PDB file of C-alpha atoms in Angstrom:
ATOM      1  CA  ASP A  16    -107.898-115.429-135.894  1.00 50.00           C
ATOM      2  CA  ALA A  17    -104.832-115.829-138.093  1.00 57.00           C
ATOM      3  CA  GLY A  18    -106.331-118.536-140.291  1.00 91.00           C
ATOM      4  CA  ILE A  19    -105.316-121.695-138.504  1.00 96.00           C
ATOM      5  CA  THR A  20    -107.795-124.455-137.801  1.00 96.00           C
ATOM      6  CA  GLN A  21    -107.446-127.823-136.139  1.00 98.00           C
ATOM      7  CA  SER A  22    -109.674-130.840-136.624  1.00 97.00           C
ATOM      8  CA  PRO A  23    -111.238-132.583-134.935  1.00 97.00           C
ATOM      9  CA  ARG A  24    -111.730-130.440-131.840  1.00 96.00           C
ATOM     10  CA  HIS A  25    -112.482-133.455-129.674  1.00 97.00           C
ATOM     11  CA  LYS A  26    -111.849-137.144-130.165  1.00 97.00           C
ATOM     12  CA  VAL A  27    -112.194-140.289-128.109  1.00 98.00           C
ATOM     13  CA  THR A  28    -110.393-143.336-129.420  1.00 97.00           C
ATOM     14  CA  GLU A  29    -109.466-146.797-128.253  1.00 97.00           C
ATOM     15  CA  THR A  30    -106.008-147.979-127.284  1.00 97.00           C
ATOM     16  CA  GLY A  31    -104.123-149.424-130.230  1.00 97.00           C
ATOM     17  CA  THR A  32    -105.972-147.564-132.972  1.00 97.00           C
ATOM     18  CA  PRO A  33    -104.279-145.071-135.299  1.00 96.00           C
ATOM     19  CA  VAL A  34    -105.387-141.464-135.059  1.00 97.00           C
ATOM     20  CA  THR A  35    -104.689-138.515-137.336  1.00 98.00           C
ATOM     21  CA  LEU A  36    -105.062-134.891-136.328  1.00 98.00           C
ATOM     22  CA  ARG A  37    -105.124-132.163-138.924  1.00 98.00           C
ATOM     23  CA  CYS A  38    -103.812-128.613-138.854  1.00 98.00           C
ATOM     24  CA  HIS A  39    -104.790-126.317-141.709  1.00 98.00           C
ATOM     25  CA  GLN A  40    -103.535-122.765-142.292  1.00 97.00           C
ATOM     26  CA  THR A  41    -104.490-120.110-144.788  1.00 95.00           C
ATOM     27  CA  GLU A  42    -101.523-117.806-144.057  1.00 91.00           C
ATOM     28  CA  ASN A  43     -98.964-119.485-146.315  1.00 91.00           C
ATOM     29  CA  HIS A  44     -96.538-119.603-143.377  1.00 91.00           C
ATOM     30  CA  ARG A  45     -93.457-121.729-143.778  1.00 90.00           C
ATOM     31  CA  TYR A  46     -93.169-123.124-140.257  1.00 91.00           C
ATOM     32  CA  MET A  47     -95.710-125.363-138.537  1.00 94.00           C
ATOM     33  CA  TYR A  48     -95.524-127.089-135.168  1.00 95.00           C
ATOM     34  CA  TRP A  49     -97.342-129.683-133.100  1.00 97.00           C
ATOM     35  CA  TYR A  50     -97.290-129.353-129.305  1.00 97.00           C
ATOM     36  CA  ARG A  51     -98.986-131.327-126.590  1.00 97.00           C
ATOM     37  CA  GLN A  52    -100.120-129.828-123.310  1.00 96.00           C
ATOM     38  CA  ASP A  53    -100.342-131.831-120.114  1.00 94.00           C
ATOM     39  CA  PRO A  54    -100.834-130.744-116.500  1.00 87.00           C
ATOM     40  CA  GLY A  55     -97.507-130.049-114.843  1.00 81.00           C
ATOM     41  CA  HIS A  56     -95.580-130.111-118.134  1.00 83.00           C
ATOM     42  CA  GLY A  57     -96.676-127.020-119.977  1.00 86.00           C
ATOM     43  CA  LEU A  58     -96.393-127.262-123.757  1.00 93.00           C
ATOM     44  CA  ARG A  59     -93.920-129.701-125.251  1.00 94.00           C
ATOM     45  CA  LEU A  60     -92.914-129.897-128.889  1.00 94.00           C
ATOM     46  CA  ILE A  61     -93.734-133.128-130.716  1.00 97.00           C
ATOM     47  CA  HIS A  62     -92.696-132.414-134.311  1.00 96.00           C
ATOM     48  CA  TYR A  63     -92.269-129.414-136.514  1.00 94.00           C
ATOM     49  CA  SER A  64     -91.994-128.587-140.197  1.00 94.00           C
ATOM     50  CA  TYR A  65     -89.907-125.964-141.950  1.00 90.00           C
ATOM     51  CA  GLY A  66     -91.365-126.550-145.396  1.00 90.00           C
ATOM     52  CA  VAL A  67     -93.193-129.031-147.602  1.00 93.00           C
ATOM     53  CA  LYS A  68     -91.857-132.516-146.864  1.00 93.00           C
ATOM     54  CA  ASP A  69     -89.320-131.035-144.423  1.00 94.00           C
ATOM     55  CA  THR A  70     -89.976-132.133-140.867  1.00 95.00           C
ATOM     56  CA  ASP A  71     -88.013-132.757-137.702  1.00 93.00           C
ATOM     57  CA  LYS A  72     -88.508-134.197-134.244  1.00 94.00           C
ATOM     58  CA  GLY A  73     -89.194-132.335-131.049  1.00 92.00           C
ATOM     59  CA  GLU A  74     -88.616-133.429-127.469  1.00 90.00           C
ATOM     60  CA  VAL A  75     -91.567-135.881-127.223  1.00 95.00           C
ATOM     61  CA  SER A  76     -91.747-137.439-130.689  1.00 96.00           C
ATOM     62  CA  ASP A  77     -91.880-141.139-129.765  1.00 96.00           C
ATOM     63  CA  GLY A  78     -95.142-142.717-130.945  1.00 96.00           C
ATOM     64  CA  TYR A  79     -95.941-139.855-133.322  1.00 98.00           C
ATOM     65  CA  SER A  80     -95.335-139.211-136.998  1.00 97.00           C
ATOM     66  CA  VAL A  81     -96.095-136.196-139.168  1.00 98.00           C
ATOM     67  CA  SER A  82     -96.523-135.359-142.797  1.00 97.00           C
ATOM     68  CA  ARG A  83     -96.637-132.147-144.769  1.00 97.00           C
ATOM     69  CA  SER A  84     -97.441-132.635-148.437  1.00 96.00           C
ATOM     70  CA  LYS A  85     -98.819-129.108-148.906  1.00 96.00           C
ATOM     71  CA  THR A  86     -97.858-125.778-147.347  1.00 95.00           C
ATOM     72  CA  GLU A  87    -101.269-125.407-145.738  1.00 96.00           C
ATOM     73  CA  ASP A  88    -101.641-128.828-144.083  1.00 97.00           C
ATOM     74  CA  PHE A  89     -99.638-130.478-141.307  1.00 98.00           C
ATOM     75  CA  LEU A  90    -100.877-133.868-140.130  1.00 98.00           C
ATOM     76  CA  LEU A  91    -100.025-135.539-136.835  1.00 98.00           C
ATOM     77  CA  THR A  92    -100.511-139.309-136.620  1.00 98.00           C
ATOM     78  CA  LEU A  93    -100.522-141.431-133.522  1.00 97.00           C
ATOM     79  CA  GLU A  94     -99.489-144.736-134.975  1.00 93.00           C
ATOM     80  CA  SER A  95    -101.024-146.873-132.202  1.00 96.00           C
ATOM     81  CA  ALA A  96    -102.701-144.736-129.582  1.00 97.00           C
ATOM     82  CA  THR A  97    -101.890-145.301-125.908  1.00 97.00           C
ATOM     83  CA  SER A  98    -103.438-143.863-122.753  1.00 97.00           C
ATOM     84  CA  SER A  99    -100.281-141.789-122.185  1.00 96.00           C
ATOM     85  CA  GLN A 100    -101.146-139.891-125.373  1.00 98.00           C
ATOM     86  CA  THR A 101    -104.344-138.552-123.847  1.00 98.00           C
ATOM     87  CA  SER A 102    -103.686-134.831-124.034  1.00 98.00           C
ATOM     88  CA  VAL A 103    -104.576-131.540-125.633  1.00 98.00           C
ATOM     89  CA  TYR A 104    -102.766-131.068-128.932  1.00 98.00           C
ATOM     90  CA  PHE A 105    -101.984-127.638-130.309  1.00 98.00           C
ATOM     91  CA  CYS A 106    -100.802-126.678-133.744  1.00 97.00           C
ATOM     92  CA  ALA A 107     -98.889-123.441-134.287  1.00 95.00           C
ATOM     93  CA  ILE A 108     -97.615-121.515-137.286  1.00 94.00           C
ATOM     94  CA  SER A 109     -94.811-119.029-137.742  1.00 89.00           C
ATOM     95  CA  GLU A 110     -93.854-117.005-140.758  1.00 78.00           C
ATOM     96  CA  THR A 111     -90.158-116.582-140.215  1.00 69.00           C
ATOM     97  CA  LEU A 112     -87.263-117.860-138.170  1.00 60.00           C
ATOM     98  CA  PRO A 113     -85.444-116.776-136.179  1.00 54.00           C
ATOM     99  CA  GLY A 114     -87.785-114.518-134.335  1.00 57.00           C
ATOM    100  CA  GLY A 115     -91.143-115.295-135.837  1.00 74.00           C
ATOM    101  CA  ALA A 116     -94.236-114.736-133.728  1.00 84.00           C
ATOM    102  CA  TYR A 117     -96.263-117.904-133.219  1.00 89.00           C
ATOM    103  CA  THR A 118    -100.000-118.209-133.726  1.00 92.00           C
ATOM    104  CA  PHE A 119    -101.796-121.175-132.199  1.00 95.00           C
ATOM    105  CA  GLY A 120    -104.841-123.117-133.241  1.00 96.00           C
ATOM    106  CA  SER A 121    -107.697-123.804-130.841  1.00 95.00           C
ATOM    107  CA  GLY A 122    -106.464-127.255-129.886  1.00 97.00           C
ATOM    108  CA  THR A 123    -107.682-130.852-130.138  1.00 97.00           C
ATOM    109  CA  ARG A 124    -108.638-132.689-126.979  1.00 97.00           C
ATOM    110  CA  LEU A 125    -107.776-136.361-127.465  1.00 98.00           C
ATOM    111  CA  THR A 126    -108.822-139.062-125.045  1.00 98.00           C
ATOM    112  CA  VAL A 127    -107.469-142.596-125.447  1.00 98.00           C
ATOM    113  CA  VAL A 128    -109.531-145.205-123.558  1.00 97.00           C
TER     114      VAL A 128
ATOM    115  CA  GLY B 126     -81.222-127.707-123.976  1.00 84.00           C
ATOM    116  CA  ILE B 127     -82.337-124.330-122.763  1.00 89.00           C
ATOM    117  CA  GLN B 128     -84.228-124.111-119.482  1.00 92.00           C
ATOM    118  CA  VAL B 129     -87.131-121.722-118.888  1.00 95.00           C
ATOM    119  CA  GLU B 130     -88.371-120.966-115.399  1.00 97.00           C
ATOM    120  CA  GLN B 131     -91.420-118.875-114.594  1.00 97.00           C
ATOM    121  CA  SER B 132     -92.406-117.377-111.278  1.00 98.00           C
ATOM    122  CA  PRO B 133     -94.583-117.340-109.357  1.00 97.00           C
ATOM    123  CA  PRO B 134     -96.384-120.550-110.331  1.00 96.00           C
ATOM    124  CA  ASP B 135     -99.670-119.230-108.951  1.00 97.00           C
ATOM    125  CA  LEU B 136    -100.921-115.716-108.305  1.00 97.00           C
ATOM    126  CA  ILE B 137    -104.241-114.534-106.896  1.00 97.00           C
ATOM    127  CA  LEU B 138    -105.234-110.887-107.151  1.00 96.00           C
ATOM    128  CA  GLN B 139    -108.150-108.642-106.491  1.00 97.00           C
ATOM    129  CA  GLU B 140    -109.504-106.760-109.460  1.00 97.00           C
ATOM    130  CA  GLY B 141    -107.611-103.513-109.942  1.00 97.00           C
ATOM    131  CA  ALA B 142    -104.298-104.745-108.548  1.00 98.00           C
ATOM    132  CA  ASN B 143    -101.016-104.723-110.439  1.00 97.00           C
ATOM    133  CA  SER B 144     -98.729-107.721-110.922  1.00 97.00           C
ATOM    134  CA  THR B 145     -95.347-108.735-112.302  1.00 98.00           C
ATOM    135  CA  LEU B 146     -94.606-112.146-113.789  1.00 98.00           C
ATOM    136  CA  ARG B 147     -91.042-113.265-114.317  1.00 98.00           C
ATOM    137  CA  CYS B 148     -89.342-115.539-116.846  1.00 98.00           C
ATOM    138  CA  ASN B 149     -85.716-116.647-116.425  1.00 98.00           C
ATOM    139  CA  PHE B 150     -83.865-118.535-119.130  1.00 95.00           C
ATOM    140  CA  SER B 151     -80.580-120.355-119.062  1.00 93.00           C
ATOM    141  CA  ASP B 152     -78.925-119.340-122.324  1.00 90.00           C
ATOM    142  CA  SER B 153     -78.912-116.594-124.914  1.00 87.00           C
ATOM    143  CA  VAL B 154     -82.033-116.400-127.048  1.00 86.00           C
ATOM    144  CA  ASN B 155     -83.070-114.775-130.294  1.00 82.00           C
ATOM    145  CA  ASN B 156     -86.794-115.114-129.744  1.00 87.00           C
ATOM    146  CA  LEU B 157     -88.913-114.641-126.646  1.00 93.00           C
ATOM    147  CA  GLN B 158     -92.686-114.576-126.597  1.00 94.00           C
ATOM    148  CA  TRP B 159     -95.374-114.226-123.954  1.00 97.00           C
ATOM    149  CA  PHE B 160     -98.701-116.022-124.313  1.00 96.00           C
ATOM    150  CA  HIS B 161    -101.965-115.960-122.411  1.00 97.00           C
ATOM    151  CA  GLN B 162    -104.038-119.123-122.209  1.00 96.00           C
ATOM    152  CA  ASN B 163    -107.597-118.189-121.280  1.00 94.00           C
ATOM    153  CA  PRO B 164    -109.896-120.425-119.210  1.00 91.00           C
ATOM    154  CA  TRP B 165    -111.302-121.893-122.440  1.00 91.00           C
ATOM    155  CA  GLY B 166    -107.848-123.101-123.445  1.00 93.00           C
ATOM    156  CA  GLN B 167    -107.097-120.684-126.263  1.00 94.00           C
ATOM    157  CA  LEU B 168    -103.476-119.500-126.536  1.00 95.00           C
ATOM    158  CA  ILE B 169    -103.062-115.844-127.452  1.00 94.00           C
ATOM    159  CA  ASN B 170     -99.751-114.286-128.376  1.00 93.00           C
ATOM    160  CA  LEU B 171     -99.229-111.200-126.208  1.00 95.00           C
ATOM    161  CA  PHE B 172     -95.716-110.087-127.083  1.00 94.00           C
ATOM    162  CA  TYR B 173     -92.806-110.991-129.262  1.00 91.00           C
ATOM    163  CA  ILE B 174     -89.958-109.434-127.272  1.00 92.00           C
ATOM    164  CA  PRO B 175     -86.413-110.820-127.584  1.00 89.00           C
ATOM    165  CA  SER B 176     -85.109-107.576-126.060  1.00 92.00           C
ATOM    166  CA  GLY B 177     -86.304-104.171-124.926  1.00 95.00           C
ATOM    167  CA  THR B 178     -89.719-103.018-123.749  1.00 97.00           C
ATOM    168  CA  LYS B 179     -93.152-103.115-125.348  1.00 96.00           C
ATOM    169  CA  GLN B 180     -96.564-102.008-124.198  1.00 97.00           C
ATOM    170  CA  ASN B 181    -100.054-102.993-125.249  1.00 95.00           C
ATOM    171  CA  GLY B 182    -102.787-101.337-123.227  1.00 96.00           C
ATOM    172  CA  ARG B 183    -102.599-102.468-119.614  1.00 97.00           C
ATOM    173  CA  LEU B 184     -99.901-105.012-120.411  1.00 97.00           C
ATOM    174  CA  SER B 185     -96.239-104.368-120.902  1.00 98.00           C
ATOM    175  CA  ALA B 186     -93.151-106.550-121.151  1.00 98.00           C
ATOM    176  CA  THR B 187     -89.446-106.048-120.712  1.00 98.00           C
ATOM    177  CA  THR B 188     -86.672-108.420-121.704  1.00 97.00           C
ATOM    178  CA  VAL B 189     -83.093-107.960-120.494  1.00 96.00           C
ATOM    179  CA  ALA B 190     -81.343-110.431-122.749  1.00 92.00           C
ATOM    180  CA  THR B 191     -77.890-109.903-121.239  1.00 93.00           C
ATOM    181  CA  GLU B 192     -79.218-110.908-117.819  1.00 95.00           C
ATOM    182  CA  ARG B 193     -81.464-113.665-119.216  1.00 96.00           C
ATOM    183  CA  TYR B 194     -84.836-112.634-117.899  1.00 97.00           C
ATOM    184  CA  SER B 195     -88.111-111.138-119.016  1.00 98.00           C
ATOM    185  CA  LEU B 196     -90.915-109.505-117.059  1.00 98.00           C
ATOM    186  CA  LEU B 197     -94.600-109.205-117.891  1.00 98.00           C
ATOM    187  CA  TYR B 198     -96.479-106.407-116.145  1.00 98.00           C
ATOM    188  CA  ILE B 199    -100.234-106.373-115.782  1.00 97.00           C
ATOM    189  CA  SER B 200    -101.737-103.164-114.450  1.00 97.00           C
ATOM    190  CA  SER B 201    -105.257-102.593-113.140  1.00 97.00           C
ATOM    191  CA  SER B 202    -106.041-106.284-113.494  1.00 97.00           C
ATOM    192  CA  GLN B 203    -109.477-107.436-114.637  1.00 97.00           C
ATOM    193  CA  THR B 204    -111.229-110.768-114.212  1.00 96.00           C
ATOM    194  CA  THR B 205    -110.710-111.393-117.926  1.00 96.00           C
ATOM    195  CA  ASP B 206    -106.947-111.428-117.289  1.00 97.00           C
ATOM    196  CA  SER B 207    -107.354-114.754-115.493  1.00 97.00           C
ATOM    197  CA  GLY B 208    -105.678-117.749-117.057  1.00 96.00           C
ATOM    198  CA  VAL B 209    -102.169-119.064-117.498  1.00 96.00           C
ATOM    199  CA  TYR B 210     -99.319-116.933-118.795  1.00 97.00           C
ATOM    200  CA  PHE B 211     -96.525-118.687-120.635  1.00 97.00           C
ATOM    201  CA  CYS B 212     -93.085-117.485-121.547  1.00 96.00           C
ATOM    202  CA  ALA B 213     -91.398-119.239-124.480  1.00 94.00           C
ATOM    203  CA  VAL B 214     -87.886-118.848-125.856  1.00 93.00           C
ATOM    204  CA  GLU B 215     -85.978-119.933-128.915  1.00 87.00           C
ATOM    205  CA  GLU B 216     -82.365-120.829-128.502  1.00 76.00           C
ATOM    206  CA  GLY B 217     -80.142-119.561-131.296  1.00 69.00           C
ATOM    207  CA  GLY B 218     -80.366-121.817-134.346  1.00 70.00           C
ATOM    208  CA  SER B 219     -82.831-124.247-132.802  1.00 71.00           C
ATOM    209  CA  GLU B 220     -85.882-123.323-134.954  1.00 72.00           C
ATOM    210  CA  LYS B 221     -88.310-124.053-132.122  1.00 81.00           C
ATOM    211  CA  LEU B 222     -89.787-122.455-129.025  1.00 87.00           C
ATOM    212  CA  VAL B 223     -89.352-123.980-125.578  1.00 91.00           C
ATOM    213  CA  PHE B 224     -92.086-123.125-123.094  1.00 93.00           C
ATOM    214  CA  GLY B 225     -91.951-122.503-119.386  1.00 94.00           C
ATOM    215  CA  LYS B 226     -94.535-124.178-117.177  1.00 94.00           C
ATOM    216  CA  GLY B 227     -96.543-121.006-116.807  1.00 95.00           C
ATOM    217  CA  THR B 228     -97.949-118.715-114.139  1.00 97.00           C
ATOM    218  CA  LYS B 229    -101.587-119.302-113.268  1.00 96.00           C
ATOM    219  CA  LEU B 230    -103.282-115.974-112.567  1.00 97.00           C
ATOM    220  CA  THR B 231    -106.642-115.694-110.874  1.00 97.00           C
ATOM    221  CA  VAL B 232    -108.254-112.261-110.660  1.00 97.00           C
ATOM    222  CA  ASN B 233    -111.178-112.089-108.256  1.00 97.00           C
ATOM    223  CA  PRO B 234    -113.941-109.465-108.540  1.00 95.00           C
TER     224      PRO B 234
END
């Protein structure tokens, strides 16, 4: 693997609680991304980062926030979890843009009950 | 934004058969990648191919950027090829990949 880990791998949480997912990389790549995967929708971009403290929104950013205080860590926070945020969350890294090849983490399966 | 369409949505093959998966996109791109998601959910990067042809073992890919499509060829398919194949493109200057909805491939023994 390219040195990208996600934690936790599985989580069950209650509606209304905050949840933080972590993505950690050891590749010193500049770009990091959070995607969610849902049946019938493929992978959709939530937020991405192009450097420390530099982040931007993707197509499905409502209800999510991110932070990147170090190159190696990119955190995704669900401010108040809802059932519609039940999904599989993937983190990805890329060294360069344009044209950088993406490497994905193993995913976090989040269930909001 | 850019649109990515993959076909067919589902494909069932017998082991040993060949197949071609297609990805059409609606605008010019400077990044195109193919991924395989195995039955355990892991996403593996197969090719980075904004133009031209590449080969890796039994898999090869061709992108014709001027005509806005890419093809993924799988020869002599094996049961381990089963899973979902995604095409993803980056529109010029956008800094992010947009994914198609995938082709689900099932290879039967």
